[in-house]
PDB file of C-alpha atoms and ligand atoms in Angstrom:
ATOM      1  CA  UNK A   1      15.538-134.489 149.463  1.00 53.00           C
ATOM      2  CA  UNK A   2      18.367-135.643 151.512  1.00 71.00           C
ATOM      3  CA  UNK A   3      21.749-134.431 150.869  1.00 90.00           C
ATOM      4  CA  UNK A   4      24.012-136.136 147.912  1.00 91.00           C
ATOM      5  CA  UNK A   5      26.621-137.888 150.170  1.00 92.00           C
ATOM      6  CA  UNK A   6      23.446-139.301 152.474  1.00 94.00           C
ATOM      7  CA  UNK A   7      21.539-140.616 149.587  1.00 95.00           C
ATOM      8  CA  UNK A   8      25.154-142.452 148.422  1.00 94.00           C
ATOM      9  CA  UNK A   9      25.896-144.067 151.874  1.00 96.00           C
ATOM     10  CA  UNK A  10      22.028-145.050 152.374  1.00 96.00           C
ATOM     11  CA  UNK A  11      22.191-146.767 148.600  1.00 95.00           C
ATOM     12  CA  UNK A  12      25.503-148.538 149.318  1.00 94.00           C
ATOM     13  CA  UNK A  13      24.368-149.887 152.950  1.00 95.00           C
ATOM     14  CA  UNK A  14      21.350-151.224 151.090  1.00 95.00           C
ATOM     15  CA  UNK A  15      23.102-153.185 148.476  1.00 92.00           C
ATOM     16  CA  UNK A  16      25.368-153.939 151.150  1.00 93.00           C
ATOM     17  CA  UNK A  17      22.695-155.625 153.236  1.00 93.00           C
ATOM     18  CA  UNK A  18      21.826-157.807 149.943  1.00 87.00           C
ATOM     19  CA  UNK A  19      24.666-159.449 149.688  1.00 83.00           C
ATOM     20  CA  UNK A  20      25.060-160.127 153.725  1.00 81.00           C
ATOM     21  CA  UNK A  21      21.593-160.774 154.672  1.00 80.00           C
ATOM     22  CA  UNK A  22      20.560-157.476 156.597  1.00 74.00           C
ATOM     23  CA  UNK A  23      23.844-158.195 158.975  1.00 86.00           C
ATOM     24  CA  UNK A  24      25.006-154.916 160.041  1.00 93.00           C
ATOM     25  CA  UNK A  25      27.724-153.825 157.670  1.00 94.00           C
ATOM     26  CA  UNK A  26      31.687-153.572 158.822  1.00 93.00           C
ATOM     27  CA  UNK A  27      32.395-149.942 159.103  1.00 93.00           C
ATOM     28  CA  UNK A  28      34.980-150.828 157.332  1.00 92.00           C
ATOM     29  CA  UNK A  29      33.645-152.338 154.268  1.00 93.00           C
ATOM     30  CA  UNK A  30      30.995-149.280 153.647  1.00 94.00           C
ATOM     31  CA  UNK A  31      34.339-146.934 153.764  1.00 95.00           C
ATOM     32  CA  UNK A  32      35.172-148.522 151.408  1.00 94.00           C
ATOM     33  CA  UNK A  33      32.094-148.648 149.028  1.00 92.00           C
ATOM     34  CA  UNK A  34      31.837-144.894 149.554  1.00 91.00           C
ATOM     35  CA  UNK A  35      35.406-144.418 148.521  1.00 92.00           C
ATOM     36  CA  UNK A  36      36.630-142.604 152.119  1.00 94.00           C
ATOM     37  CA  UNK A  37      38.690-143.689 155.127  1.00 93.00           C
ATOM     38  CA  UNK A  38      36.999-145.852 157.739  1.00 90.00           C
ATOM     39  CA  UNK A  39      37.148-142.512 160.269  1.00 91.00           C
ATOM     40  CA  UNK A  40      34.669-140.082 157.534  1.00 93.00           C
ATOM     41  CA  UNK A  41      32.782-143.497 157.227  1.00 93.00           C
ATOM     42  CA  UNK A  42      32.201-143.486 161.366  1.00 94.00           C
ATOM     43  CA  UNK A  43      30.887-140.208 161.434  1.00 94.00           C
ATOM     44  CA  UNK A  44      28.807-139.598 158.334  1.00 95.00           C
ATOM     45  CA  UNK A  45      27.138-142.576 159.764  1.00 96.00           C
ATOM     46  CA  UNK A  46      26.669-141.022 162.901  1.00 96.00           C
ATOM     47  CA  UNK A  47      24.844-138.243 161.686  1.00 95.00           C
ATOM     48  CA  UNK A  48      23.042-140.916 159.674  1.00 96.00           C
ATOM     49  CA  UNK A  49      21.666-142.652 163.018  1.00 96.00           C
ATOM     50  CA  UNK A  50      21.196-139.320 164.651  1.00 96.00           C
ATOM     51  CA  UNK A  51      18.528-138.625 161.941  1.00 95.00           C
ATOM     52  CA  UNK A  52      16.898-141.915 162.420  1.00 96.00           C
ATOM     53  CA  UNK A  53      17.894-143.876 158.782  1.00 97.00           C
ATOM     54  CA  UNK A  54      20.346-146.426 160.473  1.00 96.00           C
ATOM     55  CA  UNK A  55      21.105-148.194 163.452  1.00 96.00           C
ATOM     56  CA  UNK A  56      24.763-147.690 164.253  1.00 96.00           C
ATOM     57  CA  UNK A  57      26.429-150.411 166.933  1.00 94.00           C
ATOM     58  CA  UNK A  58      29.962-149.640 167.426  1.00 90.00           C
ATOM     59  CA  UNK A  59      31.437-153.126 167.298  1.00 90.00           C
ATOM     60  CA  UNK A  60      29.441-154.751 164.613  1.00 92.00           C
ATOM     61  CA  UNK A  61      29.005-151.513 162.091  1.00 93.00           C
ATOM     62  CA  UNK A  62      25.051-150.036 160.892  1.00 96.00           C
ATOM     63  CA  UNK A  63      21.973-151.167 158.882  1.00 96.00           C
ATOM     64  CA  UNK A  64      19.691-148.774 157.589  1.00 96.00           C
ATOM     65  CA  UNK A  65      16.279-148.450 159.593  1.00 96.00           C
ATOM     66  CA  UNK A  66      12.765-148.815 158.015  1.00 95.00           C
ATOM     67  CA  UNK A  67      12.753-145.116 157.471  1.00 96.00           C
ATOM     68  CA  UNK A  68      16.535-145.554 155.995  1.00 96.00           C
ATOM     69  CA  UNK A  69      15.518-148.537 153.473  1.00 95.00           C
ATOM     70  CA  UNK A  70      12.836-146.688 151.913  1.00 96.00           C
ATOM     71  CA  UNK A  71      14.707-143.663 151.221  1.00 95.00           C
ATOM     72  CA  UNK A  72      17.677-145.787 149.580  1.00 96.00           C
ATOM     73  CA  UNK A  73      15.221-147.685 147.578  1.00 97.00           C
ATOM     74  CA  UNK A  74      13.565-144.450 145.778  1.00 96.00           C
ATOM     75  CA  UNK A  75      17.108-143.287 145.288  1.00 96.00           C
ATOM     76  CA  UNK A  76      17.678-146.544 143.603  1.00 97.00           C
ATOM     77  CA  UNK A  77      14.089-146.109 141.661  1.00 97.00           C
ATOM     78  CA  UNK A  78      15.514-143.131 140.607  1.00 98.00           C
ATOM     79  CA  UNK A  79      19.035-144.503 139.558  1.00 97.00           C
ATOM     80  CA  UNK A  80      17.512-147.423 137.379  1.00 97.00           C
ATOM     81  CA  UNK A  81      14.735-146.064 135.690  1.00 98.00           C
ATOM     82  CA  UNK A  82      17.304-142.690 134.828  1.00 98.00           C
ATOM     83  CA  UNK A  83      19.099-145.563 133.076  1.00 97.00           C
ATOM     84  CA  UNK A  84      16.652-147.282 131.179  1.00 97.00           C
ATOM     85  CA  UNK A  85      15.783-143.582 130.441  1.00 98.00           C
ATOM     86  CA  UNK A  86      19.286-143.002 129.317  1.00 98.00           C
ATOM     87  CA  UNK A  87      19.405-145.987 127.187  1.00 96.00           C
ATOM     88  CA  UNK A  88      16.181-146.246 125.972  1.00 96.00           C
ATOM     89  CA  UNK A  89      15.130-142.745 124.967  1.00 97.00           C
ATOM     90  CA  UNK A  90      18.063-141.124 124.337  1.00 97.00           C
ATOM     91  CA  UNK A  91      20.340-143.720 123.258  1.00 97.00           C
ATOM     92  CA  UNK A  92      23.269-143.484 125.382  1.00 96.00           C
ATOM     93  CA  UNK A  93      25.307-146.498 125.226  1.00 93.00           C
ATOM     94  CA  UNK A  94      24.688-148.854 128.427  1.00 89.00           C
ATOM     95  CA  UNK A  95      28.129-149.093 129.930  1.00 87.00           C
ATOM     96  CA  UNK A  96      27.647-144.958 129.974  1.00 90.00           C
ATOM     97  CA  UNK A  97      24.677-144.797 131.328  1.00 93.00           C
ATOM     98  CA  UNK A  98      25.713-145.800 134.765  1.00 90.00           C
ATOM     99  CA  UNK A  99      27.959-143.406 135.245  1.00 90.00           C
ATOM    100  CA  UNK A 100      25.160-140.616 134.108  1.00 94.00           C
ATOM    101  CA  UNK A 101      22.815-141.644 136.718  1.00 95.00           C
ATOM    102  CA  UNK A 102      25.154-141.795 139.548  1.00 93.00           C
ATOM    103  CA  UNK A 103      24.720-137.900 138.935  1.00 94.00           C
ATOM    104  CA  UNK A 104      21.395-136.986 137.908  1.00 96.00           C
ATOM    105  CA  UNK A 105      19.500-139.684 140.853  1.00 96.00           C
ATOM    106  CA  UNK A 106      20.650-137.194 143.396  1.00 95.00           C
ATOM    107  CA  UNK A 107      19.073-133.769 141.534  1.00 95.00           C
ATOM    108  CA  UNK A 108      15.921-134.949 139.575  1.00 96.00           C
ATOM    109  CA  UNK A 109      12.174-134.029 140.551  1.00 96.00           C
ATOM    110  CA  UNK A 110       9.473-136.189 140.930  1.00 95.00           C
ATOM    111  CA  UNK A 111       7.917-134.442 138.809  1.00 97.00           C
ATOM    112  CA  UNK A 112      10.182-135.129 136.156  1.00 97.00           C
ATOM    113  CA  UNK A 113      10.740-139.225 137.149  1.00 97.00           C
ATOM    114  CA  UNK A 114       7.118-139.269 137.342  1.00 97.00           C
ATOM    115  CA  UNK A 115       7.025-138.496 133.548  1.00 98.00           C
ATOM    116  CA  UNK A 116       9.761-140.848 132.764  1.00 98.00           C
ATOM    117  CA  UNK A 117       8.192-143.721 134.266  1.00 97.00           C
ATOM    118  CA  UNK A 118       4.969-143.280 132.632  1.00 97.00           C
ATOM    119  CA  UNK A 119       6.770-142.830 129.021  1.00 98.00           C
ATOM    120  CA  UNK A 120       8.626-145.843 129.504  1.00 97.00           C
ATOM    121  CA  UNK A 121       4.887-147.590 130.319  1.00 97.00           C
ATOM    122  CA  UNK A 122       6.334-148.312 134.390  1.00 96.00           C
ATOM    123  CA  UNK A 123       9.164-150.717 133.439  1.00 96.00           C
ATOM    124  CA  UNK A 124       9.956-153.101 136.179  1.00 94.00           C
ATOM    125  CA  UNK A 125      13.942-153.753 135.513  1.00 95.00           C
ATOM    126  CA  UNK A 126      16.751-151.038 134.407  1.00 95.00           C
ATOM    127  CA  UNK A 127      18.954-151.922 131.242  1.00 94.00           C
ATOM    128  CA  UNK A 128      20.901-154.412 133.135  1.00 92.00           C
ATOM    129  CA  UNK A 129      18.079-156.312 134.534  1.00 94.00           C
ATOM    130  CA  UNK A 130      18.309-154.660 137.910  1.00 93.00           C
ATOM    131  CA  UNK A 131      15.026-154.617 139.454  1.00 95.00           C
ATOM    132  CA  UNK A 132      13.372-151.353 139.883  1.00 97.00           C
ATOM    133  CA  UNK A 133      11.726-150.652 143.250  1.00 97.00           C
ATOM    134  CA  UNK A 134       8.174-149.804 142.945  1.00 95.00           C
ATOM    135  CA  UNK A 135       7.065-145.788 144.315  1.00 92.00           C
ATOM    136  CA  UNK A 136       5.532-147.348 147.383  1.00 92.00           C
ATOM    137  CA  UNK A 137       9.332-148.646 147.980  1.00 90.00           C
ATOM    138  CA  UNK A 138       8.858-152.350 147.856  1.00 92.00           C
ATOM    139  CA  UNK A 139      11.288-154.084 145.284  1.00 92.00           C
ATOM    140  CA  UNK A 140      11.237-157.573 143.497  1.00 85.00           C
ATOM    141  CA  UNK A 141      12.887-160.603 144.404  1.00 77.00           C
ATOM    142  CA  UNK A 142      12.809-163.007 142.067  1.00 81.00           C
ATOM    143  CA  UNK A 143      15.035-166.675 142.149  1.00 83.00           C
ATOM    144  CA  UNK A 144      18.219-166.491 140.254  1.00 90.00           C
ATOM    145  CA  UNK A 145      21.260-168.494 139.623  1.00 93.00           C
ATOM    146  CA  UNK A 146      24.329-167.674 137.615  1.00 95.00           C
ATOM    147  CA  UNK A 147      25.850-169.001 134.497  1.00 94.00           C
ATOM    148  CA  UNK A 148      28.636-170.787 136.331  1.00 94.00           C
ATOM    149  CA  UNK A 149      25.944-173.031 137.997  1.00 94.00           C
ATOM    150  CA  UNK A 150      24.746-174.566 134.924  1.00 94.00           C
ATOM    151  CA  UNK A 151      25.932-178.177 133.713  1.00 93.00           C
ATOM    152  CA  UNK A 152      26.431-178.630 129.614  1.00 94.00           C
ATOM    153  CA  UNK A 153      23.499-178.542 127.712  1.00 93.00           C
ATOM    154  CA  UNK A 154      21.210-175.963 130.089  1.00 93.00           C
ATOM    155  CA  UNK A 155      19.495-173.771 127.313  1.00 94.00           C
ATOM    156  CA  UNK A 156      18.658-170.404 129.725  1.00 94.00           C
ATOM    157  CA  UNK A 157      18.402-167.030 129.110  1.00 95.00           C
ATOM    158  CA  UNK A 158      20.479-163.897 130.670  1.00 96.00           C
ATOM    159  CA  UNK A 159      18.609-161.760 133.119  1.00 95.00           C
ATOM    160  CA  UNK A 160      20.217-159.747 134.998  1.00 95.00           C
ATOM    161  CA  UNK A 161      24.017-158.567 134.908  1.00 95.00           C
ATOM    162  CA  UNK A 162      25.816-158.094 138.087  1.00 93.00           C
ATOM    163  CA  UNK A 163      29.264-156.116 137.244  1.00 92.00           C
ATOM    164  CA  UNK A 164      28.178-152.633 135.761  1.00 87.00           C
ATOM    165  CA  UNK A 165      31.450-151.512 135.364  1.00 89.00           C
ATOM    166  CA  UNK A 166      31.816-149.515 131.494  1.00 89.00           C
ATOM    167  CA  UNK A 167      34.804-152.443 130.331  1.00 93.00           C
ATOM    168  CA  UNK A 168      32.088-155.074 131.566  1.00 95.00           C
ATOM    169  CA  UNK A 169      29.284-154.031 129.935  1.00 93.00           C
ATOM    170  CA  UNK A 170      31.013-153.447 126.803  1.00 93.00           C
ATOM    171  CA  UNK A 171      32.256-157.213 126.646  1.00 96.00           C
ATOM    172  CA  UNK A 172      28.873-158.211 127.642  1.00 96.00           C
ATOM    173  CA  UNK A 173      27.113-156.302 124.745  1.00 93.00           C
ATOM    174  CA  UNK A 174      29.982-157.516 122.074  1.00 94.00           C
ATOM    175  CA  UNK A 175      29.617-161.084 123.278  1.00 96.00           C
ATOM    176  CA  UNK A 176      25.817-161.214 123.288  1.00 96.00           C
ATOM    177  CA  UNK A 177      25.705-162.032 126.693  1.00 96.00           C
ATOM    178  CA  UNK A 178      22.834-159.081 127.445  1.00 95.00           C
ATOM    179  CA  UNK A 179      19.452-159.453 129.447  1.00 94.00           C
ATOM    180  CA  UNK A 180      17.124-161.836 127.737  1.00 93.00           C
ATOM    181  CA  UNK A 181      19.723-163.164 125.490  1.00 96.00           C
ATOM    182  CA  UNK A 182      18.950-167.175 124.969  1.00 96.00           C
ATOM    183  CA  UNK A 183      22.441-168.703 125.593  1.00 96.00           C
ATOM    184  CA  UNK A 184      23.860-172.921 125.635  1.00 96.00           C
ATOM    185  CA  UNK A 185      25.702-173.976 128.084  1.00 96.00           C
ATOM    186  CA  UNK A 186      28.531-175.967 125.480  1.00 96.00           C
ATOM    187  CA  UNK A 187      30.877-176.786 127.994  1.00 94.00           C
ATOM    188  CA  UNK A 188      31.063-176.305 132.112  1.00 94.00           C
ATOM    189  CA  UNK A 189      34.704-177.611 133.302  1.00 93.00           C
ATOM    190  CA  UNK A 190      34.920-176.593 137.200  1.00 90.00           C
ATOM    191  CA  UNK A 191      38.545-178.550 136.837  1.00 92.00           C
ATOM    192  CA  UNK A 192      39.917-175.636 134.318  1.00 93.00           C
ATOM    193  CA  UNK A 193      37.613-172.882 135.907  1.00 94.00           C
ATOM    194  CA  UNK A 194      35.903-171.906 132.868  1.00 96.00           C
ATOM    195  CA  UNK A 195      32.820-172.391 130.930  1.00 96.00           C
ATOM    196  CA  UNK A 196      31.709-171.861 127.566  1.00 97.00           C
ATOM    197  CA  UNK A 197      28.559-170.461 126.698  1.00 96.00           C
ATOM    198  CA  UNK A 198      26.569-170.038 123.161  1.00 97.00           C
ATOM    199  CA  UNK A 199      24.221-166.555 122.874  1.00 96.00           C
ATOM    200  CA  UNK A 200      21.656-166.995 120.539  1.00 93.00           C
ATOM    201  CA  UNK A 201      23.100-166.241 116.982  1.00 92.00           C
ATOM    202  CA  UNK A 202      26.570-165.598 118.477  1.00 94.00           C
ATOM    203  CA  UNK A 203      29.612-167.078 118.389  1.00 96.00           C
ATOM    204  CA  UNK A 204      30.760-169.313 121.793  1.00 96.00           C
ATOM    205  CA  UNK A 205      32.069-167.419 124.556  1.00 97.00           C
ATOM    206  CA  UNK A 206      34.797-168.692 126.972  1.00 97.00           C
ATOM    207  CA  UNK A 207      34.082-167.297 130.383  1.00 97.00           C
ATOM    208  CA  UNK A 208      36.089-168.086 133.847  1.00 96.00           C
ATOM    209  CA  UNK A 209      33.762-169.186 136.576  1.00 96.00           C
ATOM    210  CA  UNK A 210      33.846-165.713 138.228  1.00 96.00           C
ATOM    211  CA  UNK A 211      32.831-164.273 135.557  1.00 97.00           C
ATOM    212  CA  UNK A 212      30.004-166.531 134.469  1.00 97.00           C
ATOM    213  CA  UNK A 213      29.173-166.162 137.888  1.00 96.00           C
ATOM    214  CA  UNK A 214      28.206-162.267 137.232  1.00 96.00           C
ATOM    215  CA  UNK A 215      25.358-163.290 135.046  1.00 97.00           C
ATOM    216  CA  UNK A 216      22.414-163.951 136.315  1.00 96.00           C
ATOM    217  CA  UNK A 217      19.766-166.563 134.496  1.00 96.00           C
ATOM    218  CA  UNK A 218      16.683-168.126 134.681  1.00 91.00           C
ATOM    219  CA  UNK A 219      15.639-170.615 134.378  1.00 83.00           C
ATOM    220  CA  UNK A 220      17.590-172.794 137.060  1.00 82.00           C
ATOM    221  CA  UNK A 221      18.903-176.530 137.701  1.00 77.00           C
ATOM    222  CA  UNK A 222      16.096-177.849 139.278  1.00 68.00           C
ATOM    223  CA  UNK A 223      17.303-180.043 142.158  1.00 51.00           C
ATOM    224  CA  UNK A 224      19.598-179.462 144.607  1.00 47.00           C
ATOM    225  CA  UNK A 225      21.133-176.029 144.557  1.00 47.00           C
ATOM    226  CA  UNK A 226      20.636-173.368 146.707  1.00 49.00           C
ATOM    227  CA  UNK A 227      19.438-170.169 144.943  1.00 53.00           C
ATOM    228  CA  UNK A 228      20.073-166.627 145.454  1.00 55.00           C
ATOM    229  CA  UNK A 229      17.469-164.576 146.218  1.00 55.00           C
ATOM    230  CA  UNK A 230      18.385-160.827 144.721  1.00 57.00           C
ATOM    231  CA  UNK A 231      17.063-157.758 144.718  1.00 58.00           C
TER     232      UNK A 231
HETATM  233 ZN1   ZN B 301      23.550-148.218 137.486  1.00 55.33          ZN
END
């Protein structure tokens, strides 16, 4: 198993590389997703390229090899399914559980995840509909748009949640606004930045655009708009 801090950088460049297309990544911007100065940053990541897991190119920062991806994506099997774990079996509270498996992804067996996936009959997304990358290390894909995208009237339904901070989380779950929730689109003003949107059974929520924006739904407007493909 490679050491914590490795495992943490390797996970970070790979969500990283999500967001900017498998660019390399600023040196600068995984600093600070690790939570260290730009210098440790330069030569953790070093060492990182040394041992073959990431290309490192002064000027334009590092990706993560082949080698590199498919060690960041078990430590992200790990992560998830320790979370629906978390949730599901031993009912921690969701906007907990993420902070629990930032610690115990780094120290379980395989042994032990081995178990846990078969008792939770190989789930394929974590609590907040993050996709769980399969043991061979491939990971789903599928077509999503947000909340914010949707015009009044769009019935849809929540799948995945993209802010896992605990004060998130907790205003998703007392809203309704949780993975395959079935939620209205009432009202979608881009002039006042803020739409409003009905959870099955719930009460209307108001949400600004940048927040509607951190849900995730399907299905989608059908013409037109580009989709984000997320994994
Ligand atoms: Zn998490």
């Amino acid at each position: 198993m490679a050491s914590r801090t490795i495992e943490n950088y390797l996970k970070q460049l790979w969500l990283q590389q999500q967001e900017s297309r498998g660019k390399y990544v600023p040196m600068g911007k995984l600093a600070a997703l690790v939570g260290v100065t730009a210098g440790t940053a330069t030569t953790m990541v070093k060492a990182i390229a040394d041992s073959g897991l990431a290309k490192y190119a002064p000027r334009a920062g590092v990706r993560l090899t082949r080698a590199g991806e498919q060690l960041a994506l078990h430590v992200l099997r790990r992560h998830r399914l320790l979370e629906l774990f978390l949730v599901e079996i031993l009912g921690i509270d969701w906007s907990d559980a993420h902070g629990e498996a930032e610690e115990l992804e780094h120290v379980i067996s395989e042994t032990v995840l081995a178990r846990i996936d078969l008792l939770l009959g190989h789930p394929s997304v974590d609590p907040h509909g993050d996709p769980i990358p399969s043991s061979s290390g491939t990971v789903e894909a599928p077509e999503l748009c947000s909340l914010a995208e949707l015009q009044a009237g769009s019935k849809t339904a929540i799948v995945r949640i993209m802010d896992q901070s605990a004060e998130f989380l907790r205003f998703a779950q007392t809203s309704g606004l949780v993975p395959k929730a079935a939620v209205v689109i009432e009202h979608n003003n881009p002039q006042a930045g803020a739409i409003s949107a009905r959870p099955d059974g719930k009460p209307p929520v108001i949400l600004s655009m940048a927040a509607a924006a951190k849900f995730l739904v399907r299905p989608c407007p059908t013409a037109g708009k580009q989709r984000r493909k997320r994994s």
